[in-house]
Amino acid sequence: MSRPTRHRVLPGFRLSLGFSWFYLGLIVLIPLSSLFLRTFSLSWEEFWGTVTTPRALAAYRLSFGASLAAALANVVFGLLVAWVLVRYRFPGRDVLESLVDLPFALPTAVAGLTLTTLFSSKGWYGQYLEALGLKVAYTSVGVAIALTFIGLPFVVRTVQPVLEDIDVDVEEAAATLGASPWQTFRRVLFPALFPALLSGFTLAFARALGEYGSVVFISGNMPLRTEIVPLLIITRLEQYDYAGATAIAIVMLGASFSLLLAVNLLHRWSQRRLEARPGA
């Protein structure tokens, strides 16, 4: 008995895969290859000396540290926002949904100006925070806040569909069996949410690493203190040091890709583990 022919909307596997490689090569691989080729004008000693200057090292620390802090904060508060949107119906819910997406649509420069105004010494938030001894604008704290602002939608929109698929009856069954709210979250909800949270963290972290517009105003751009890597690259370009700019960009690219690859492997492992659970 012959097997029924499966009709697919898109072309076959080989044609689709070939087009995917061609498209990614055209818009990703070739531009990145030109980045590497540009640095070949530097010797190894010149490359190492460029990417390990105290100014560059300080910029790496700030960019990666603030991006990590912002992504972790978004995991916690993004989960809370997604939970409220999925589990409750209340007046103004549609407005809250739209506010979540606002960082996607808002020009990053506008977001940076707004945050700088709010957290400056005479701003709505800044005047009270400075009275408490906490300075935000033109510090690394301000950088982390700007990166948190632009990364929040990635976590909310990743976690929200997973939460919608988890039936409320599961929580009620756990409560019926005597589980506390914390036990229900830790042993029932969190394992199902972990892959989505990890994906949201990865997206928010990657977005924060490359962010420029919303950070450049609130950071103050002080070398060795509040200068991010994208700004350092722009500074090199303005000085016509193209090889130095691409060298720093390559370090950033390599470190970012390694981190994202590790997180994606962890995500795949957690997804397989979740699917292997009894009843999954």
mmCIF file of C-alpha atoms in Angstrom:
data_model
loop_
_atom_site.group_PDB
_atom_site.id
_atom_site.type_symbol
_atom_site.label_atom_id
_atom_site.label_comp_id
_atom_site.label_asym_id
_atom_site.label_seq_id
_atom_site.Cartn_x
_atom_site.Cartn_y
_atom_site.Cartn_z
ATOM 1 C CA MET A 1 0.000 0.000 0.000
ATOM 2 C CA SER A 2 1.555 3.276 -1.059
ATOM 3 C CA ARG A 3 1.943 6.036 1.498
ATOM 4 C CA PRO A 4 -0.169 9.163 0.862
ATOM 5 C CA THR A 5 1.724 12.069 -0.629
ATOM 6 C CA ARG A 6 2.287 14.895 1.844
ATOM 7 C CA HIS A 7 1.548 18.308 0.382
ATOM 8 C CA ARG A 8 3.534 21.212 1.810
ATOM 9 C CA VAL A 9 2.894 24.906 1.462
ATOM 10 C CA LEU A 10 6.590 25.735 1.019
ATOM 11 C CA PRO A 11 8.912 24.018 -1.494
ATOM 12 C CA GLY A 12 10.787 20.823 -0.610
ATOM 13 C CA PHE A 13 13.518 20.488 1.994
ATOM 14 C CA ARG A 14 16.525 20.816 -0.313
ATOM 15 C CA LEU A 15 15.225 23.904 -2.097
ATOM 16 C CA SER A 16 14.173 25.552 1.173
ATOM 17 C CA LEU A 17 17.504 24.738 2.828
ATOM 18 C CA GLY A 18 19.464 26.028 -0.167
ATOM 19 C CA PHE A 19 17.524 29.282 -0.207
ATOM 20 C CA SER A 20 17.990 29.655 3.567
ATOM 21 C CA TRP A 21 21.774 29.281 3.244
ATOM 22 C CA PHE A 22 21.842 31.712 0.328
ATOM 23 C CA TYR A 23 19.786 34.324 2.166
ATOM 24 C CA LEU A 24 21.752 34.057 5.415
ATOM 25 C CA GLY A 25 25.012 34.136 3.480
ATOM 26 C CA LEU A 26 23.922 37.278 1.653
ATOM 27 C CA ILE A 27 22.784 39.296 4.669
ATOM 28 C CA VAL A 28 24.851 37.788 7.516
ATOM 29 C CA LEU A 29 27.921 35.813 6.474
ATOM 30 C CA ILE A 30 29.272 38.141 3.770
ATOM 31 C CA PRO A 31 28.982 41.344 5.889
ATOM 32 C CA LEU A 32 30.597 39.577 8.855
ATOM 33 C CA SER A 33 33.339 38.189 6.634
ATOM 34 C CA SER A 34 34.186 41.701 5.467
ATOM 35 C CA LEU A 35 34.498 42.643 9.145
ATOM 36 C CA PHE A 36 37.118 39.952 9.652
ATOM 37 C CA LEU A 37 38.946 40.843 6.431
ATOM 38 C CA ARG A 38 39.286 44.455 7.572
ATOM 39 C CA THR A 39 41.261 43.415 10.647
ATOM 40 C CA PHE A 40 43.802 41.506 8.552
ATOM 41 C CA SER A 41 45.545 44.844 7.983
ATOM 42 C CA LEU A 42 46.633 44.599 11.643
ATOM 43 C CA SER A 43 49.395 42.358 12.884
ATOM 44 C CA TRP A 44 48.642 40.093 15.855
ATOM 45 C CA GLU A 45 50.525 42.434 18.206
ATOM 46 C CA GLU A 46 48.587 45.442 16.912
ATOM 47 C CA PHE A 47 45.281 43.565 17.168
ATOM 48 C CA TRP A 48 45.962 42.430 20.737
ATOM 49 C CA GLY A 49 47.165 45.869 21.758
ATOM 50 C CA THR A 50 44.014 47.459 20.319
ATOM 51 C CA VAL A 51 41.483 45.152 21.945
ATOM 52 C CA THR A 52 43.141 45.050 25.376
ATOM 53 C CA THR A 53 43.612 48.738 26.084
ATOM 54 C CA PRO A 54 42.305 49.772 29.525
ATOM 55 C CA ARG A 55 39.598 51.814 27.781
ATOM 56 C CA ALA A 56 38.419 48.816 25.738
ATOM 57 C CA LEU A 57 38.458 46.472 28.743
ATOM 58 C CA ALA A 58 36.396 48.942 30.772
ATOM 59 C CA ALA A 59 33.887 49.177 27.902
ATOM 60 C CA TYR A 60 33.617 45.353 27.692
ATOM 61 C CA ARG A 61 32.963 45.114 31.427
ATOM 62 C CA LEU A 62 30.252 47.763 31.331
ATOM 63 C CA SER A 63 28.499 46.413 28.226
ATOM 64 C CA PHE A 64 28.441 42.770 29.339
ATOM 65 C CA GLY A 65 27.785 43.528 33.011
ATOM 66 C CA ALA A 66 24.928 45.963 32.402
ATOM 67 C CA SER A 67 23.419 43.703 29.717
ATOM 68 C CA LEU A 68 23.502 40.730 32.078
ATOM 69 C CA ALA A 69 21.926 42.707 34.928
ATOM 70 C CA ALA A 70 19.227 44.083 32.624
ATOM 71 C CA ALA A 71 18.399 40.655 31.164
ATOM 72 C CA LEU A 72 18.140 39.086 34.632
ATOM 73 C CA ALA A 73 15.869 41.900 35.833
ATOM 74 C CA ASN A 74 13.690 41.435 32.765
ATOM 75 C CA VAL A 75 13.388 37.705 33.449
ATOM 76 C CA VAL A 76 11.917 38.427 36.887
ATOM 77 C CA PHE A 77 9.701 41.374 36.047
ATOM 78 C CA GLY A 78 8.867 40.168 32.531
ATOM 79 C CA LEU A 79 7.511 36.951 34.024
ATOM 80 C CA LEU A 80 5.415 38.987 36.462
ATOM 81 C CA VAL A 81 3.991 41.174 33.671
ATOM 82 C CA ALA A 82 3.234 38.128 31.495
ATOM 83 C CA TRP A 83 1.539 36.414 34.440
ATOM 84 C CA VAL A 84 -0.750 39.397 35.055
ATOM 85 C CA LEU A 85 -1.654 39.656 31.359
ATOM 86 C CA VAL A 86 -2.462 35.946 31.029
ATOM 87 C CA ARG A 87 -4.102 35.101 34.339
ATOM 88 C CA TYR A 88 -6.246 38.186 34.975
ATOM 89 C CA ARG A 89 -8.861 40.242 33.161
ATOM 90 C CA PHE A 90 -9.059 43.865 34.321
ATOM 91 C CA PRO A 91 -9.848 47.353 32.981
ATOM 92 C CA GLY A 92 -6.883 48.766 31.066
ATOM 93 C CA ARG A 93 -5.473 45.370 30.126
ATOM 94 C CA ASP A 94 -5.268 46.356 26.447
ATOM 95 C CA VAL A 95 -3.368 49.503 27.401
ATOM 96 C CA LEU A 96 -0.896 47.414 29.412
ATOM 97 C CA GLU A 97 -0.464 45.079 26.416
ATOM 98 C CA SER A 98 0.376 48.051 24.211
ATOM 99 C CA LEU A 99 2.805 49.502 26.764
ATOM 100 C CA VAL A 100 4.764 46.249 26.721
ATOM 101 C CA ASP A 101 5.342 46.614 22.971
ATOM 102 C CA LEU A 102 6.177 50.318 23.134
ATOM 103 C CA PRO A 103 9.983 49.803 23.385
ATOM 104 C CA PHE A 104 9.774 47.887 20.081
ATOM 105 C CA ALA A 105 8.272 50.873 18.251
ATOM 106 C CA LEU A 106 9.831 53.811 20.088
ATOM 107 C CA PRO A 107 13.011 55.189 18.485
ATOM 108 C CA THR A 108 15.837 54.303 20.835
ATOM 109 C CA ALA A 109 17.207 57.849 20.794
ATOM 110 C CA VAL A 110 13.841 59.125 22.028
ATOM 111 C CA ALA A 111 13.862 56.520 24.792
ATOM 112 C CA GLY A 112 17.374 57.594 25.778
ATOM 113 C CA LEU A 113 16.445 61.262 25.954
ATOM 114 C CA THR A 114 13.320 60.467 27.982
ATOM 115 C CA LEU A 115 15.181 58.292 30.488
ATOM 116 C CA THR A 116 17.949 60.861 30.839
ATOM 117 C CA THR A 117 15.403 63.593 31.564
ATOM 118 C CA LEU A 118 13.595 61.447 34.126
ATOM 119 C CA PHE A 119 16.726 60.359 35.989
ATOM 120 C CA SER A 120 18.725 63.598 35.829
ATOM 121 C CA SER A 121 19.320 65.501 39.051
ATOM 122 C CA LYS A 122 16.227 67.652 38.378
ATOM 123 C CA GLY A 123 14.095 64.929 36.759
ATOM 124 C CA TRP A 124 10.903 63.416 38.137
ATOM 125 C CA TYR A 125 12.691 60.338 39.462
ATOM 126 C CA GLY A 126 16.256 61.607 39.724
ATOM 127 C CA GLN A 127 15.623 64.416 42.202
ATOM 128 C CA TYR A 128 14.221 61.969 44.755
ATOM 129 C CA LEU A 129 16.784 59.247 44.108
ATOM 130 C CA GLU A 130 19.686 61.680 44.488
ATOM 131 C CA ALA A 131 18.175 62.876 47.763
ATOM 132 C CA LEU A 132 18.537 59.249 48.895
ATOM 133 C CA GLY A 133 22.142 59.193 47.703
ATOM 134 C CA LEU A 134 21.502 57.207 44.497
ATOM 135 C CA LYS A 135 22.723 58.841 41.292
ATOM 136 C CA VAL A 136 21.383 57.166 38.143
ATOM 137 C CA ALA A 137 21.991 59.426 35.140
ATOM 138 C CA TYR A 138 25.562 59.326 33.801
ATOM 139 C CA THR A 139 26.404 56.188 35.795
ATOM 140 C CA SER A 140 26.469 52.454 35.089
ATOM 141 C CA VAL A 141 23.109 52.174 36.886
ATOM 142 C CA GLY A 142 21.576 54.418 34.232
ATOM 143 C CA VAL A 143 23.040 52.200 31.515
ATOM 144 C CA ALA A 144 21.445 49.113 33.104
ATOM 145 C CA ILE A 145 18.068 50.870 33.358
ATOM 146 C CA ALA A 146 18.146 51.862 29.685
ATOM 147 C CA LEU A 147 18.993 48.293 28.689
ATOM 148 C CA THR A 148 16.199 46.966 30.907
ATOM 149 C CA PHE A 149 13.748 49.281 29.158
ATOM 150 C CA ILE A 150 14.549 48.036 25.673
ATOM 151 C CA GLY A 151 14.748 44.342 26.690
ATOM 152 C CA LEU A 152 11.460 43.903 28.574
ATOM 153 C CA PRO A 153 9.227 43.033 25.555
ATOM 154 C CA PHE A 154 11.479 40.138 24.546
ATOM 155 C CA VAL A 155 10.856 38.294 27.817
ATOM 156 C CA VAL A 156 7.146 39.107 28.071
ATOM 157 C CA ARG A 157 6.350 38.087 24.496
ATOM 158 C CA THR A 158 8.367 34.867 24.823
ATOM 159 C CA VAL A 159 6.842 33.739 28.112
ATOM 160 C CA GLN A 160 3.245 34.823 27.467
ATOM 161 C CA PRO A 161 2.277 32.087 24.913
ATOM 162 C CA VAL A 162 3.732 29.368 27.172
ATOM 163 C CA LEU A 163 1.760 30.648 30.139
ATOM 164 C CA GLU A 164 -1.412 30.655 28.039
ATOM 165 C CA ASP A 165 -0.852 26.953 27.245
ATOM 166 C CA ILE A 166 -0.535 25.995 30.926
ATOM 167 C CA ASP A 167 -3.997 25.150 32.162
ATOM 168 C CA VAL A 168 -5.098 26.730 35.421
ATOM 169 C CA ASP A 169 -6.417 23.292 36.405
ATOM 170 C CA VAL A 170 -2.811 22.164 36.845
ATOM 171 C CA GLU A 171 -2.299 24.748 39.586
ATOM 172 C CA GLU A 172 -5.619 23.839 41.198
ATOM 173 C CA ALA A 173 -4.727 20.128 41.136
ATOM 174 C CA ALA A 174 -1.401 20.848 42.833
ATOM 175 C CA ALA A 175 -3.164 22.904 45.491
ATOM 176 C CA THR A 176 -5.697 20.113 46.002
ATOM 177 C CA LEU A 177 -2.841 17.676 46.622
ATOM 178 C CA GLY A 178 -1.478 19.953 49.345
ATOM 179 C CA ALA A 179 1.218 21.890 47.497
ATOM 180 C CA SER A 180 1.939 25.403 48.686
ATOM 181 C CA PRO A 181 1.974 28.283 46.148
ATOM 182 C CA TRP A 182 5.787 28.264 46.169
ATOM 183 C CA GLN A 183 5.910 24.474 45.651
ATOM 184 C CA THR A 184 3.407 24.780 42.790
ATOM 185 C CA PHE A 185 5.540 27.421 41.117
ATOM 186 C CA ARG A 186 8.867 25.658 41.697
ATOM 187 C CA ARG A 187 7.840 22.103 40.821
ATOM 188 C CA VAL A 188 4.958 22.564 38.364
ATOM 189 C CA LEU A 189 5.155 25.929 36.620
ATOM 190 C CA PHE A 190 8.862 26.750 36.576
ATOM 191 C CA PRO A 191 10.014 23.582 34.717
ATOM 192 C CA ALA A 192 7.489 24.329 31.961
ATOM 193 C CA LEU A 193 8.426 28.008 31.854
ATOM 194 C CA PHE A 194 12.200 27.588 32.048
ATOM 195 C CA PRO A 195 12.875 27.137 28.280
ATOM 196 C CA ALA A 196 10.781 30.210 27.466
ATOM 197 C CA LEU A 197 12.459 32.236 30.217
ATOM 198 C CA LEU A 198 15.844 31.192 28.878
ATOM 199 C CA SER A 199 14.863 32.215 25.350
ATOM 200 C CA GLY A 200 13.601 35.560 26.610
ATOM 201 C CA PHE A 201 16.808 36.083 28.584
ATOM 202 C CA THR A 202 18.897 35.301 25.498
ATOM 203 C CA LEU A 203 16.986 37.705 23.290
ATOM 204 C CA ALA A 204 17.056 40.502 25.878
ATOM 205 C CA PHE A 205 20.768 39.966 26.544
ATOM 206 C CA ALA A 206 21.656 39.964 22.842
ATOM 207 C CA ARG A 207 19.575 43.066 22.211
ATOM 208 C CA ALA A 208 21.228 44.883 25.110
ATOM 209 C CA LEU A 209 24.758 44.093 23.930
ATOM 210 C CA GLY A 210 24.242 45.925 20.657
ATOM 211 C CA GLU A 211 22.150 48.783 22.005
ATOM 212 C CA TYR A 212 23.392 52.291 21.317
ATOM 213 C CA GLY A 213 20.662 54.929 20.981
ATOM 214 C CA SER A 214 18.968 54.578 24.370
ATOM 215 C CA VAL A 215 22.281 54.302 26.247
ATOM 216 C CA VAL A 216 24.396 56.995 24.663
ATOM 217 C CA PHE A 217 22.530 59.843 26.404
ATOM 218 C CA ILE A 218 22.072 58.430 29.896
ATOM 219 C CA SER A 219 25.567 56.949 30.162
ATOM 220 C CA GLY A 220 27.434 60.243 29.904
ATOM 221 C CA ASN A 221 30.051 58.518 27.697
ATOM 222 C CA MET A 222 32.968 58.925 30.094
ATOM 223 C CA PRO A 223 35.929 56.737 29.017
ATOM 224 C CA LEU A 224 36.894 54.067 31.589
ATOM 225 C CA ARG A 225 33.680 54.744 33.520
ATOM 226 C CA THR A 226 30.454 54.857 31.516
ATOM 227 C CA GLU A 227 31.519 54.212 27.945
ATOM 228 C CA ILE A 228 29.861 51.236 26.219
ATOM 229 C CA VAL A 229 31.492 49.200 23.462
ATOM 230 C CA PRO A 230 29.247 50.441 20.590
ATOM 231 C CA LEU A 231 30.193 54.019 21.470
ATOM 232 C CA LEU A 232 33.885 53.113 21.564
ATOM 233 C CA ILE A 233 33.540 51.610 18.086
ATOM 234 C CA ILE A 234 31.841 54.790 16.819
ATOM 235 C CA THR A 235 34.643 56.868 18.356
ATOM 236 C CA ARG A 236 37.255 54.789 16.520
ATOM 237 C CA LEU A 237 35.382 55.234 13.254
ATOM 238 C CA GLU A 238 35.170 58.995 13.748
ATOM 239 C CA GLN A 239 38.951 58.960 14.159
ATOM 240 C CA TYR A 240 39.234 57.040 10.836
ATOM 241 C CA ASP A 241 40.687 54.064 12.732
ATOM 242 C CA TYR A 242 38.635 51.486 10.801
ATOM 243 C CA ALA A 243 40.913 48.554 11.606
ATOM 244 C CA GLY A 244 40.799 49.361 15.341
ATOM 245 C CA ALA A 245 37.007 49.657 15.255
ATOM 246 C CA THR A 246 36.586 46.310 13.500
ATOM 247 C CA ALA A 247 39.056 44.650 15.884
ATOM 248 C CA ILE A 248 36.963 45.691 18.899
ATOM 249 C CA ALA A 249 33.797 44.689 17.038
ATOM 250 C CA ILE A 250 35.229 41.223 16.374
ATOM 251 C CA VAL A 251 35.982 40.700 20.062
ATOM 252 C CA MET A 252 32.427 41.729 20.889
ATOM 253 C CA LEU A 253 31.059 39.506 18.146
ATOM 254 C CA GLY A 254 33.054 36.466 19.236
ATOM 255 C CA ALA A 255 32.168 36.838 22.911
ATOM 256 C CA SER A 256 28.498 37.479 22.159
ATOM 257 C CA PHE A 257 28.231 34.536 19.777
ATOM 258 C CA SER A 258 29.896 32.189 22.279
ATOM 259 C CA LEU A 259 27.565 33.254 25.057
ATOM 260 C CA LEU A 260 24.475 32.983 22.878
ATOM 261 C CA LEU A 261 25.554 29.574 21.594
ATOM 262 C CA ALA A 262 26.024 28.334 25.158
ATOM 263 C CA VAL A 263 22.608 29.649 26.196
ATOM 264 C CA ASN A 264 20.951 28.108 23.135
ATOM 265 C CA LEU A 265 22.552 24.727 23.886
ATOM 266 C CA LEU A 266 21.282 25.016 27.455
ATOM 267 C CA HIS A 267 17.844 25.880 26.103
ATOM 268 C CA ARG A 268 17.816 22.823 23.847
ATOM 269 C CA TRP A 269 18.934 20.598 26.721
ATOM 270 C CA SER A 270 16.197 21.930 28.998
ATOM 271 C CA GLN A 271 13.597 21.505 26.239
ATOM 272 C CA ARG A 272 14.566 17.845 25.728
ATOM 273 C CA ARG A 273 14.511 17.263 29.471
ATOM 274 C CA LEU A 274 11.060 18.825 29.714
ATOM 275 C CA GLU A 275 9.731 16.677 26.847
ATOM 276 C CA ALA A 276 11.139 13.561 28.508
ATOM 277 C CA ARG A 277 9.205 14.173 31.711
ATOM 278 C CA PRO A 278 6.325 11.762 32.377
ATOM 279 C CA GLY A 279 3.057 13.201 31.106
ATOM 280 C CA ALA A 280 4.798 15.798 28.888
#
